[in-house]
MMTF fields as JSON, N, C-alpha, C and O atoms, coordinates in Angstrom:
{
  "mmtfVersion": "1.0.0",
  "mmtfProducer": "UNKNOWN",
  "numBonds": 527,
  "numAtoms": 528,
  "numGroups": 132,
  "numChains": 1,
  "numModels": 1,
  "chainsPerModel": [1],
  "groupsPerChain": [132],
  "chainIdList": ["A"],
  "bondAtomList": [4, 2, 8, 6, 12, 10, 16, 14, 20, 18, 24, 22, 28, 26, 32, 30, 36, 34, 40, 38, 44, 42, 48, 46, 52, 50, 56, 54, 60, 58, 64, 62, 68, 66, 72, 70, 76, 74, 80, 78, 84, 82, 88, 86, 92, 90, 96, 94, 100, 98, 104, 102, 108, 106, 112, 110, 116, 114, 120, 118, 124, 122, 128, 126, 132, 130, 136, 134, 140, 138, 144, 142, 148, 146, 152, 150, 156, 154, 160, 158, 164, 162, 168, 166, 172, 170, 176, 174, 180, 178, 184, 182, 188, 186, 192, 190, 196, 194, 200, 198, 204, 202, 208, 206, 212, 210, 216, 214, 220, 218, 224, 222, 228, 226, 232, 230, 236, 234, 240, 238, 244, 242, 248, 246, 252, 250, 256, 254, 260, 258, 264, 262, 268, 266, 272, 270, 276, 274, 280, 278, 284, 282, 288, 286, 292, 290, 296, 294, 300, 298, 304, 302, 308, 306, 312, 310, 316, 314, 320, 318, 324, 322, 328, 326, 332, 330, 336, 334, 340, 338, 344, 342, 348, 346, 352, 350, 356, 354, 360, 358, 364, 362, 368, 366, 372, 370, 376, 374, 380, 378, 384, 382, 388, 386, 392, 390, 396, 394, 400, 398, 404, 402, 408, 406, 412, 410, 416, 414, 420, 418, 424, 422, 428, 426, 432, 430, 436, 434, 440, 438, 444, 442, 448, 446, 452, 450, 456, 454, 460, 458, 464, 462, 468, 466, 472, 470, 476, 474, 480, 478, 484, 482, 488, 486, 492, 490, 496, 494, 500, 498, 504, 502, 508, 506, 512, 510, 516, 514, 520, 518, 524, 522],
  "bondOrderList": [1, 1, 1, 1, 1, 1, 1, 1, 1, 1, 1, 1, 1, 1, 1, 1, 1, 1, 1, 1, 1, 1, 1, 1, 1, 1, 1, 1, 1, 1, 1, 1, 1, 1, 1, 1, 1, 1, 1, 1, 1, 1, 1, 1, 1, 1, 1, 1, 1, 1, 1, 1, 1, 1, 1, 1, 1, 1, 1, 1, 1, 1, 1, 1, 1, 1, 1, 1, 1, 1, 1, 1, 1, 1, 1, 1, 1, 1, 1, 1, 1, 1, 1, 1, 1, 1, 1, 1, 1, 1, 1, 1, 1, 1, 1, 1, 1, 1, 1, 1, 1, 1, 1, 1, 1, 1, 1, 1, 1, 1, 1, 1, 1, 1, 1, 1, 1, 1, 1, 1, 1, 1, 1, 1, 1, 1, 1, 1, 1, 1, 1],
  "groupList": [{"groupName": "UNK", "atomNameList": ["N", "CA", "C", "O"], "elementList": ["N", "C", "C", "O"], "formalChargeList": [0, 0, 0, 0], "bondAtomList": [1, 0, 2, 1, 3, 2], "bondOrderList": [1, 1, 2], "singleLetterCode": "X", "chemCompType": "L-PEPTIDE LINKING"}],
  "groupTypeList": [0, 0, 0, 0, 0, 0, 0, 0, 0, 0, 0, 0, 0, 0, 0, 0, 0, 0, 0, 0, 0, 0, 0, 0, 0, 0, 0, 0, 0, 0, 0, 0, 0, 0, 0, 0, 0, 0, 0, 0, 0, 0, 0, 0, 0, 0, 0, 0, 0, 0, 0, 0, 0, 0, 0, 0, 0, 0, 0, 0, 0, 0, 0, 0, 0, 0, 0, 0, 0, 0, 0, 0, 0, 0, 0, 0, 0, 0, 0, 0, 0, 0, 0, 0, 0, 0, 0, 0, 0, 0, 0, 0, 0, 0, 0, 0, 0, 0, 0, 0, 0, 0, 0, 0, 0, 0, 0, 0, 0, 0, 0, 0, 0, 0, 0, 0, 0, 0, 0, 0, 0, 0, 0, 0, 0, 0, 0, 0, 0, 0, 0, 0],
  "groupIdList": [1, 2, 3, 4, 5, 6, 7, 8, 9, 10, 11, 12, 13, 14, 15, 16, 17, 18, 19, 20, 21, 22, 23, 24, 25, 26, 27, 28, 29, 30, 31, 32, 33, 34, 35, 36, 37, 38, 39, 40, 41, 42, 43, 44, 45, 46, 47, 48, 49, 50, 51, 52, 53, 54, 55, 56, 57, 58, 59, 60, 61, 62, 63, 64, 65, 66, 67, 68, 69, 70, 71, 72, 73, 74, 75, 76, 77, 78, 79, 80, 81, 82, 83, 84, 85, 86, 87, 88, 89, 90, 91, 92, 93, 94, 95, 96, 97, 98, 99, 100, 101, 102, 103, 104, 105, 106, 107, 108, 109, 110, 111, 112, 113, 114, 115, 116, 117, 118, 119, 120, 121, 122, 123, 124, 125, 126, 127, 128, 129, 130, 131, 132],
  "secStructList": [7, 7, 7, 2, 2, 2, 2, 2, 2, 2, 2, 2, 2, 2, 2, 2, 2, 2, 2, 2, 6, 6, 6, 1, 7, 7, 1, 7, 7, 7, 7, 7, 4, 4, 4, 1, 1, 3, 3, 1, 1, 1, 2, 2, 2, 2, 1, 3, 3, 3, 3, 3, 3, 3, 3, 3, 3, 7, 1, 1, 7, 3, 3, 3, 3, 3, 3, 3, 3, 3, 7, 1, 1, 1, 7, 5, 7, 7, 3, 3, 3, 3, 7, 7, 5, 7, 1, 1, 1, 7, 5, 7, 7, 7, 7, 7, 7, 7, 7, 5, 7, 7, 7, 5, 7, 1, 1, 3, 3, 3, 3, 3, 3, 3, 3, 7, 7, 1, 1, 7, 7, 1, 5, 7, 7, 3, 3, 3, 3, 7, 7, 7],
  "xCoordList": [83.765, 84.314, 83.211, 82.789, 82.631, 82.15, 82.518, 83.745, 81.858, 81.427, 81.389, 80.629, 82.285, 82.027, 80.728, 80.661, 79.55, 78.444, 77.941, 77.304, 78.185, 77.785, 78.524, 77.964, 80.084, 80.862, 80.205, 80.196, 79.705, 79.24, 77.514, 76.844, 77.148, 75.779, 76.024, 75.441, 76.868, 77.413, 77.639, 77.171, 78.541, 78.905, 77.648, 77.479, 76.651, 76.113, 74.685, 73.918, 74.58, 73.753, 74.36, 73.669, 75.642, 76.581, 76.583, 75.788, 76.98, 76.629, 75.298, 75.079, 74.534, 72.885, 72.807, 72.572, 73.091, 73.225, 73.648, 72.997, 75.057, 75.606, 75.453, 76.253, 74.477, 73.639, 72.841, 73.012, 71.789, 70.945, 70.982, 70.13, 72.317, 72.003, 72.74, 72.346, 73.682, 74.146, 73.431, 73.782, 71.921, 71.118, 70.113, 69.323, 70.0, 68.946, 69.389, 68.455, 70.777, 71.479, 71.36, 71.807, 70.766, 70.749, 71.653, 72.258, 71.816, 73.123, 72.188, 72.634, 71.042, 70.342, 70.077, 69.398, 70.763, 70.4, 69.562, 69.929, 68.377, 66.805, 66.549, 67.478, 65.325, 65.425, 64.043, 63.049, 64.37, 62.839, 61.538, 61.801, 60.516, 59.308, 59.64, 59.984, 59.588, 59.463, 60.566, 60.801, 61.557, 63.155, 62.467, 63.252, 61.791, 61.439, 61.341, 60.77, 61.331, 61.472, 62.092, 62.018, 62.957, 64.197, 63.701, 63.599, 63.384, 63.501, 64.441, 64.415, 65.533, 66.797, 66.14, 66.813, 65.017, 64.667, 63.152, 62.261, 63.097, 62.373, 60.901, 59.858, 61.021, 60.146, 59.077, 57.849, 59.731, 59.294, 58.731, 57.974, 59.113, 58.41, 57.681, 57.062, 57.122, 56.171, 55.035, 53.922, 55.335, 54.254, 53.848, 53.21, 54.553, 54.559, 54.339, 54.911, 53.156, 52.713, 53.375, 53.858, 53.346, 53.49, 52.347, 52.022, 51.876, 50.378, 50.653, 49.686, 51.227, 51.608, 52.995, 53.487, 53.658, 54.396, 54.444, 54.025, 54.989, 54.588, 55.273, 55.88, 55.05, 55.502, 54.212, 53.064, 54.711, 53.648, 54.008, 55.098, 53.212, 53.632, 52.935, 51.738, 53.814, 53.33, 53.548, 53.524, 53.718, 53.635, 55.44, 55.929, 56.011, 57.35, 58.075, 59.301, 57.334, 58.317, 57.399, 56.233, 58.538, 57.951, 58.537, 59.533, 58.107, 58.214, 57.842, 56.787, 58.813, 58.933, 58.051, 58.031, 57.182, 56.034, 56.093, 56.474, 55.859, 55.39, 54.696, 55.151, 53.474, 52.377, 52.073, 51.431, 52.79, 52.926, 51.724, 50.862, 51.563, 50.166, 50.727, 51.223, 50.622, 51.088, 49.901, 48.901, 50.069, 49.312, 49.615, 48.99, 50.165, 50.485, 49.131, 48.122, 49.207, 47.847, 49.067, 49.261, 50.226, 51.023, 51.688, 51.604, 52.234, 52.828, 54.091, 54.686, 54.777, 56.3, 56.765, 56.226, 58.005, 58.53, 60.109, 61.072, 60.124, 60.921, 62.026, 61.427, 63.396, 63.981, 63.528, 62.642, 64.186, 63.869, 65.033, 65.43, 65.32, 66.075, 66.077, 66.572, 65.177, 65.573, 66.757, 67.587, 67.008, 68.109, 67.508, 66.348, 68.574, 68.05, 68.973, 70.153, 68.127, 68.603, 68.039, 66.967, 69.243, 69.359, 68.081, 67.265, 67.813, 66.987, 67.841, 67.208, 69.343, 69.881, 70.119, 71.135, 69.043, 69.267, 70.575, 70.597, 71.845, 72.89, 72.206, 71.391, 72.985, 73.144, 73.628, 74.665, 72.616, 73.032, 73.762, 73.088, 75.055, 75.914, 75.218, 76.144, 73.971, 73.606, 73.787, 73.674, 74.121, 74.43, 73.5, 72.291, 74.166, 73.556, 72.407, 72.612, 71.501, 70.153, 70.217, 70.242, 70.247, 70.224, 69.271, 68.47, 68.556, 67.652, 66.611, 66.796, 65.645, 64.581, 63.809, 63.929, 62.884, 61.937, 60.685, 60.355, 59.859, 58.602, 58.057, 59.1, 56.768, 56.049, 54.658, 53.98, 54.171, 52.598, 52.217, 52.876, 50.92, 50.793, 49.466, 48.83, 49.399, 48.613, 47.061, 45.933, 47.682, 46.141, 45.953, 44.837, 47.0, 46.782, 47.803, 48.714, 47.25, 48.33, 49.124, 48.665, 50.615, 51.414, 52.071, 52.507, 51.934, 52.831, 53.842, 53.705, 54.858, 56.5, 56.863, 56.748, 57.473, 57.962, 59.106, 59.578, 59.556, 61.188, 60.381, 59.628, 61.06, 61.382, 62.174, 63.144, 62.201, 63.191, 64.323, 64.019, 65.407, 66.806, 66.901, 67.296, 66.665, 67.781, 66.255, 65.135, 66.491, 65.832, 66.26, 65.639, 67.66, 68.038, 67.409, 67.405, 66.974, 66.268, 65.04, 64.212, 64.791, 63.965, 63.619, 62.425, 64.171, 63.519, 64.573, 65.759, 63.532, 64.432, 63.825, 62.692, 64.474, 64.34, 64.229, 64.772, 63.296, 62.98, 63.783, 63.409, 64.756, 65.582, 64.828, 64.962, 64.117, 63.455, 64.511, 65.265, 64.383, 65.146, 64.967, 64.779, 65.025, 64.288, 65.482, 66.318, 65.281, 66.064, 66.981, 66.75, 68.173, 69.215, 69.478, 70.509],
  "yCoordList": [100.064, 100.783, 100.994, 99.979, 102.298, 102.418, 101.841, 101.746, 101.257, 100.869, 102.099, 103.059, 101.952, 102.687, 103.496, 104.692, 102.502, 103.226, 104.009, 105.05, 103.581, 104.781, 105.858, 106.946, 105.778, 106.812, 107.859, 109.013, 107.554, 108.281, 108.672, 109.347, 108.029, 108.506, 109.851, 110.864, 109.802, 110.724, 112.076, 113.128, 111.86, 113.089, 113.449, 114.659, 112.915, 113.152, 114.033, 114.789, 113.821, 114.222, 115.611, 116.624, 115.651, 116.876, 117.709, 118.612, 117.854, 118.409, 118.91, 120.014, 118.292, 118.462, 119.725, 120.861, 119.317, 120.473, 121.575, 122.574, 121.666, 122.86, 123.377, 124.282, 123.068, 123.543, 124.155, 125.313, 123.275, 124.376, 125.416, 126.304, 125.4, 126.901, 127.625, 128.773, 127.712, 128.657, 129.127, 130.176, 128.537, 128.798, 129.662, 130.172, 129.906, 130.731, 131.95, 132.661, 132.53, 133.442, 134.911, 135.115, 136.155, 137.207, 138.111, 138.309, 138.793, 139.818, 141.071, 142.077, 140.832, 142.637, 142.191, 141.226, 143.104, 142.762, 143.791, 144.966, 143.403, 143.731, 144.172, 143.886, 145.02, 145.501, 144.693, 144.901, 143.437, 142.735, 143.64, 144.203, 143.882, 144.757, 144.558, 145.582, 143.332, 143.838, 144.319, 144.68, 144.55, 145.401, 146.633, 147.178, 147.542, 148.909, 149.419, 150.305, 149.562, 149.72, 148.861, 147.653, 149.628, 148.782, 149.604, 150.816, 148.235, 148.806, 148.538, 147.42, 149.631, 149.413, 148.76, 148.315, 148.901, 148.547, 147.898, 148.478, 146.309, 145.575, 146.129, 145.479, 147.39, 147.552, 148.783, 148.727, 149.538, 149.858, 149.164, 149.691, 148.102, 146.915, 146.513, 146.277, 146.086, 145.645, 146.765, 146.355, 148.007, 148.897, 150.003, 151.023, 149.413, 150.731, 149.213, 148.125, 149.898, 148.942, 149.765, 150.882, 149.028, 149.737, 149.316, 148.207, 150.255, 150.169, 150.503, 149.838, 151.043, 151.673, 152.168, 153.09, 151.422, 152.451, 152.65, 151.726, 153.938, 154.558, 155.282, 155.807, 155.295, 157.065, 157.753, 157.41, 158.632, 160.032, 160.868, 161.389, 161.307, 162.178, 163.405, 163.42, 164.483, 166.113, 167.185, 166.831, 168.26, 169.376, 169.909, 170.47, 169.552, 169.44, 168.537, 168.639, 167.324, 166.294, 165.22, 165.202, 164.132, 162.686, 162.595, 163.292, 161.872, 161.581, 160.542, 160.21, 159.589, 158.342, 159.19, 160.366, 157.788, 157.788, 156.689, 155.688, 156.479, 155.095, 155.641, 156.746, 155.316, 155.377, 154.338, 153.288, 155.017, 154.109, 154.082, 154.9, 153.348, 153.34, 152.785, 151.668, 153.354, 153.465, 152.857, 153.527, 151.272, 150.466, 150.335, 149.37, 150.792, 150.793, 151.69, 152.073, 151.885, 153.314, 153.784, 152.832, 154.417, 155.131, 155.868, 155.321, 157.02, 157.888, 157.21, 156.628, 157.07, 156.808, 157.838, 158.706, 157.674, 158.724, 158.297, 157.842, 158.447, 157.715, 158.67, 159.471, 158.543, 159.062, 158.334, 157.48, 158.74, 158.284, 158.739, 159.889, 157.931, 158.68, 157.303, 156.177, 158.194, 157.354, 157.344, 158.226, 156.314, 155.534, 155.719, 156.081, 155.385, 155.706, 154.738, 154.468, 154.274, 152.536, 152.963, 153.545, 152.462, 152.73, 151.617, 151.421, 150.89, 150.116, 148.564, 147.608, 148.314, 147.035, 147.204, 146.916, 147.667, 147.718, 148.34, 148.004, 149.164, 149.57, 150.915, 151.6, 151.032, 152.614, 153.969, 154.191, 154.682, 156.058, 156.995, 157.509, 157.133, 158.206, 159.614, 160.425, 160.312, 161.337, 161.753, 160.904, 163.269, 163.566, 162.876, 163.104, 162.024, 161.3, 162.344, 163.556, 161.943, 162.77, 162.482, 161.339, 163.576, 163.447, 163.198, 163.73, 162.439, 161.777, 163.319, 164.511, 162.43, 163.177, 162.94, 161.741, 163.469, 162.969, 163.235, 164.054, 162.665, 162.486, 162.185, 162.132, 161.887, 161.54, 161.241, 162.168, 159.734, 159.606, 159.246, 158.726, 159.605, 160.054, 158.38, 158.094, 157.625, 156.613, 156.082, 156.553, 155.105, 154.316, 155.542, 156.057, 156.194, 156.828, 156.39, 155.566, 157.253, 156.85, 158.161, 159.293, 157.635, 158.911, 158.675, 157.632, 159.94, 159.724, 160.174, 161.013, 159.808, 160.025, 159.87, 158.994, 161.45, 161.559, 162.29, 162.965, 162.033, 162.662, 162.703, 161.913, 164.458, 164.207, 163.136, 162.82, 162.413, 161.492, 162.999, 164.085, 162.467, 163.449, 163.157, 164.135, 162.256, 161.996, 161.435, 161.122, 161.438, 160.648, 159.341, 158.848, 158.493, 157.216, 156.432, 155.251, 157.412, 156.353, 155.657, 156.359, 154.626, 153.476, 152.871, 152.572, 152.634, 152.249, 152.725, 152.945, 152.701, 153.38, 153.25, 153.722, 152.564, 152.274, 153.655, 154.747, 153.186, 153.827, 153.231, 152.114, 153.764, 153.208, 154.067, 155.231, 153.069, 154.03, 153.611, 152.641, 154.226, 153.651, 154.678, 155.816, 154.256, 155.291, 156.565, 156.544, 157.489, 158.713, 158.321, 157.642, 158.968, 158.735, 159.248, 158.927],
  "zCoordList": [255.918, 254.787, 253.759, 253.204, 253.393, 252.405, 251.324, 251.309, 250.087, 248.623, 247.511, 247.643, 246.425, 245.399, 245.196, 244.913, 245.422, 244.726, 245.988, 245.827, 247.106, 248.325, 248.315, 248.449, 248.138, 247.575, 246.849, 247.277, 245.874, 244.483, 244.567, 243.786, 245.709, 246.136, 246.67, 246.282, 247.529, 248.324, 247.825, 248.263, 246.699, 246.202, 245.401, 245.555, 244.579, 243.807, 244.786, 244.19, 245.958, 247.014, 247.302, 247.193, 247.667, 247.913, 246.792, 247.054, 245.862, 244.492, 244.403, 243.906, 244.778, 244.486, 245.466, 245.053, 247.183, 248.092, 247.825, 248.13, 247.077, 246.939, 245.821, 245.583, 244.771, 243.529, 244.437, 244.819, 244.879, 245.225, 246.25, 246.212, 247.615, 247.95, 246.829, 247.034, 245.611, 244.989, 244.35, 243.81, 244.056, 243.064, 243.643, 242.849, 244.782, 245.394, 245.943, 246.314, 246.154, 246.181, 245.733, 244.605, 246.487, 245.831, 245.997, 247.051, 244.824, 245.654, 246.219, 246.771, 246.004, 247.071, 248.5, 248.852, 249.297, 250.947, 251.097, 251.08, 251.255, 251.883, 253.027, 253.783, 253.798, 254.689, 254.632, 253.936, 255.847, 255.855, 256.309, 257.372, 255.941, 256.328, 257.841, 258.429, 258.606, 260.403, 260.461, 261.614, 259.629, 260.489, 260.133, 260.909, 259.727, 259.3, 260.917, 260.28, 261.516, 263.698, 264.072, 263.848, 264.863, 265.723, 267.152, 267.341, 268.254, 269.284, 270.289, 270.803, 270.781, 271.624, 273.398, 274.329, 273.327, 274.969, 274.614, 273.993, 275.271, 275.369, 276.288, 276.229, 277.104, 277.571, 276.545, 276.472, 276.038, 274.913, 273.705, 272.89, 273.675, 272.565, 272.643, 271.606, 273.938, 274.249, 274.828, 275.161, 274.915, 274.965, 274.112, 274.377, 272.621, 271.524, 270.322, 270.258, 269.466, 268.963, 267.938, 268.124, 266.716, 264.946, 264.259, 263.836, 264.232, 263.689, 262.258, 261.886, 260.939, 259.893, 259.703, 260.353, 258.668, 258.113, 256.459, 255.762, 255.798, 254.461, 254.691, 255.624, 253.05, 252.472, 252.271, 251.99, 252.469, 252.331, 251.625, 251.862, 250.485, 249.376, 249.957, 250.242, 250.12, 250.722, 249.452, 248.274, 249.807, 249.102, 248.875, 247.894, 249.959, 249.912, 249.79, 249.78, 249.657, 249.202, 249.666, 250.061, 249.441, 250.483, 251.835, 252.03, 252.791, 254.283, 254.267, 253.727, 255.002, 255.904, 256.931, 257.294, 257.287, 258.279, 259.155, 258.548, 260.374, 261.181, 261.946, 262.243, 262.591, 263.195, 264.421, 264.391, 265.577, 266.879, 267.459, 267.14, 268.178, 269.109, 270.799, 270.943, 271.484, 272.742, 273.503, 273.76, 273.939, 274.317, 275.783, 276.223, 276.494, 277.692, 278.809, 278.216, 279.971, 281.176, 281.032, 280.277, 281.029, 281.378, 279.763, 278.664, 280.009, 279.098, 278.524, 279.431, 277.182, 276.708, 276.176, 275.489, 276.597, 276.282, 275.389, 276.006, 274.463, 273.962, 272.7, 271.983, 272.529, 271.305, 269.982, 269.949, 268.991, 267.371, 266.195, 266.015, 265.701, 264.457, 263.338, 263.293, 262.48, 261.088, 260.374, 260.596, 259.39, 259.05, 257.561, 257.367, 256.374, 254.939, 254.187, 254.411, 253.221, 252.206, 251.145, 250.977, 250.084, 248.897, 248.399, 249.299, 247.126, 246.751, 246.749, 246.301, 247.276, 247.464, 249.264, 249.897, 249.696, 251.254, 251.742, 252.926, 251.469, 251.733, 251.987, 251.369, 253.351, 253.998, 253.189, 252.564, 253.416, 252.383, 253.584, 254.477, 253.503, 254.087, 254.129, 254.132, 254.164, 254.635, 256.038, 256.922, 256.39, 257.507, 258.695, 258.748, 259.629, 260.766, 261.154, 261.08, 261.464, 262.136, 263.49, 263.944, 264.186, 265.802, 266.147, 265.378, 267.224, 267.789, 268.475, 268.72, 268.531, 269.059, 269.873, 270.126, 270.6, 271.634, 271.462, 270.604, 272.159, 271.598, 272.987, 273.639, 274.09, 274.619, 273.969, 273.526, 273.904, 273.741, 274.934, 275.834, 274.889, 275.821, 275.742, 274.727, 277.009, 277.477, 276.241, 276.099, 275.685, 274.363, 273.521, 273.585, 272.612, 272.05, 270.53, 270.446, 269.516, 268.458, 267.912, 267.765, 267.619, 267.332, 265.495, 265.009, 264.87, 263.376, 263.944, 264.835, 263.632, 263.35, 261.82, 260.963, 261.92, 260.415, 260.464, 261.379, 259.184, 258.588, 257.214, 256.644, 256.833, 255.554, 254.693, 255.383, 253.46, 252.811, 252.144, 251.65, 252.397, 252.475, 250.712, 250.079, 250.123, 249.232, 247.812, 248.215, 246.818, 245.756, 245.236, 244.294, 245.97, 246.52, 247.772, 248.118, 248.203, 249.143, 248.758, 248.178, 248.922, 248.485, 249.807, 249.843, 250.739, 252.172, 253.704, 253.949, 254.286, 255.643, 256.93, 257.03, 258.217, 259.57, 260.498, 260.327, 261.574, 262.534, 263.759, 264.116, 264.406, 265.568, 267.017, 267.393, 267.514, 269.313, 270.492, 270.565, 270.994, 272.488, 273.225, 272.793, 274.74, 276.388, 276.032, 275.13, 276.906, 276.51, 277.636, 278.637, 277.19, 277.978, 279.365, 279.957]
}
């Protein structure tokens, strides 16, 4: 049978625990830098490097950029469609962007770009996966 003062160790330990995760708590959900590329197929991951990603300020606007490098002797051929986040990481409802295709072609490097749709967007994912 526990003792009063182990009792009260106890809680005073528990209290302490649940101070500090409430205290480290943010309400912005983040888009960690390695989530910026999502790859749907493991064999693609391992033969499409991410060498860069940015914004790029143009003449018509800004563009989301990522800069693959195709580390594989053989050609990929792969779809793409970027994704768009407000500045608390939440999805901006702009019309879905249909996927696209692309081939790089064997130790070479490729830009992939989208215009940015919106002046809310603050960060945004690259989703690859094999063509269907």
């Amino acid at each position: 049978m526990m003792c009063k003062n182990q009792i009260q160790i106890l809680m005073i330990a528990l209290a302490l625990v649940l101070a500090g995760c409430a205290g480290g708590q943010s309400t912005d959900l983040r888009i960690a830098p390695h989530q910026t590329v999502v790859f749907a197929d493991p064999e693609l991951a391992t033969s499409l490097w991410v060498k860069e990603t940015m914004v790029r300020r143009t003449s018509n606007g800004n563009q989301a950029c990522v800069w693959l490098e195709n580390t594989s002797s053989h050609p990929q051929t792969m779809q793409y469609r970027f994704s768009w986040y407000d500045s608390q990481g939440l999805q901006l409802s702009i019309s879905a962007a249909s996927w696209q295709s692309v081939t790089i072609p064997p130790h070479t490097q490729r830009d992939i770009h989208a215009p940015i749709p919106d002046i809310k967007v603050s960060q945004f994912r690259l989703a690859v996966m094999q063509p269907e």
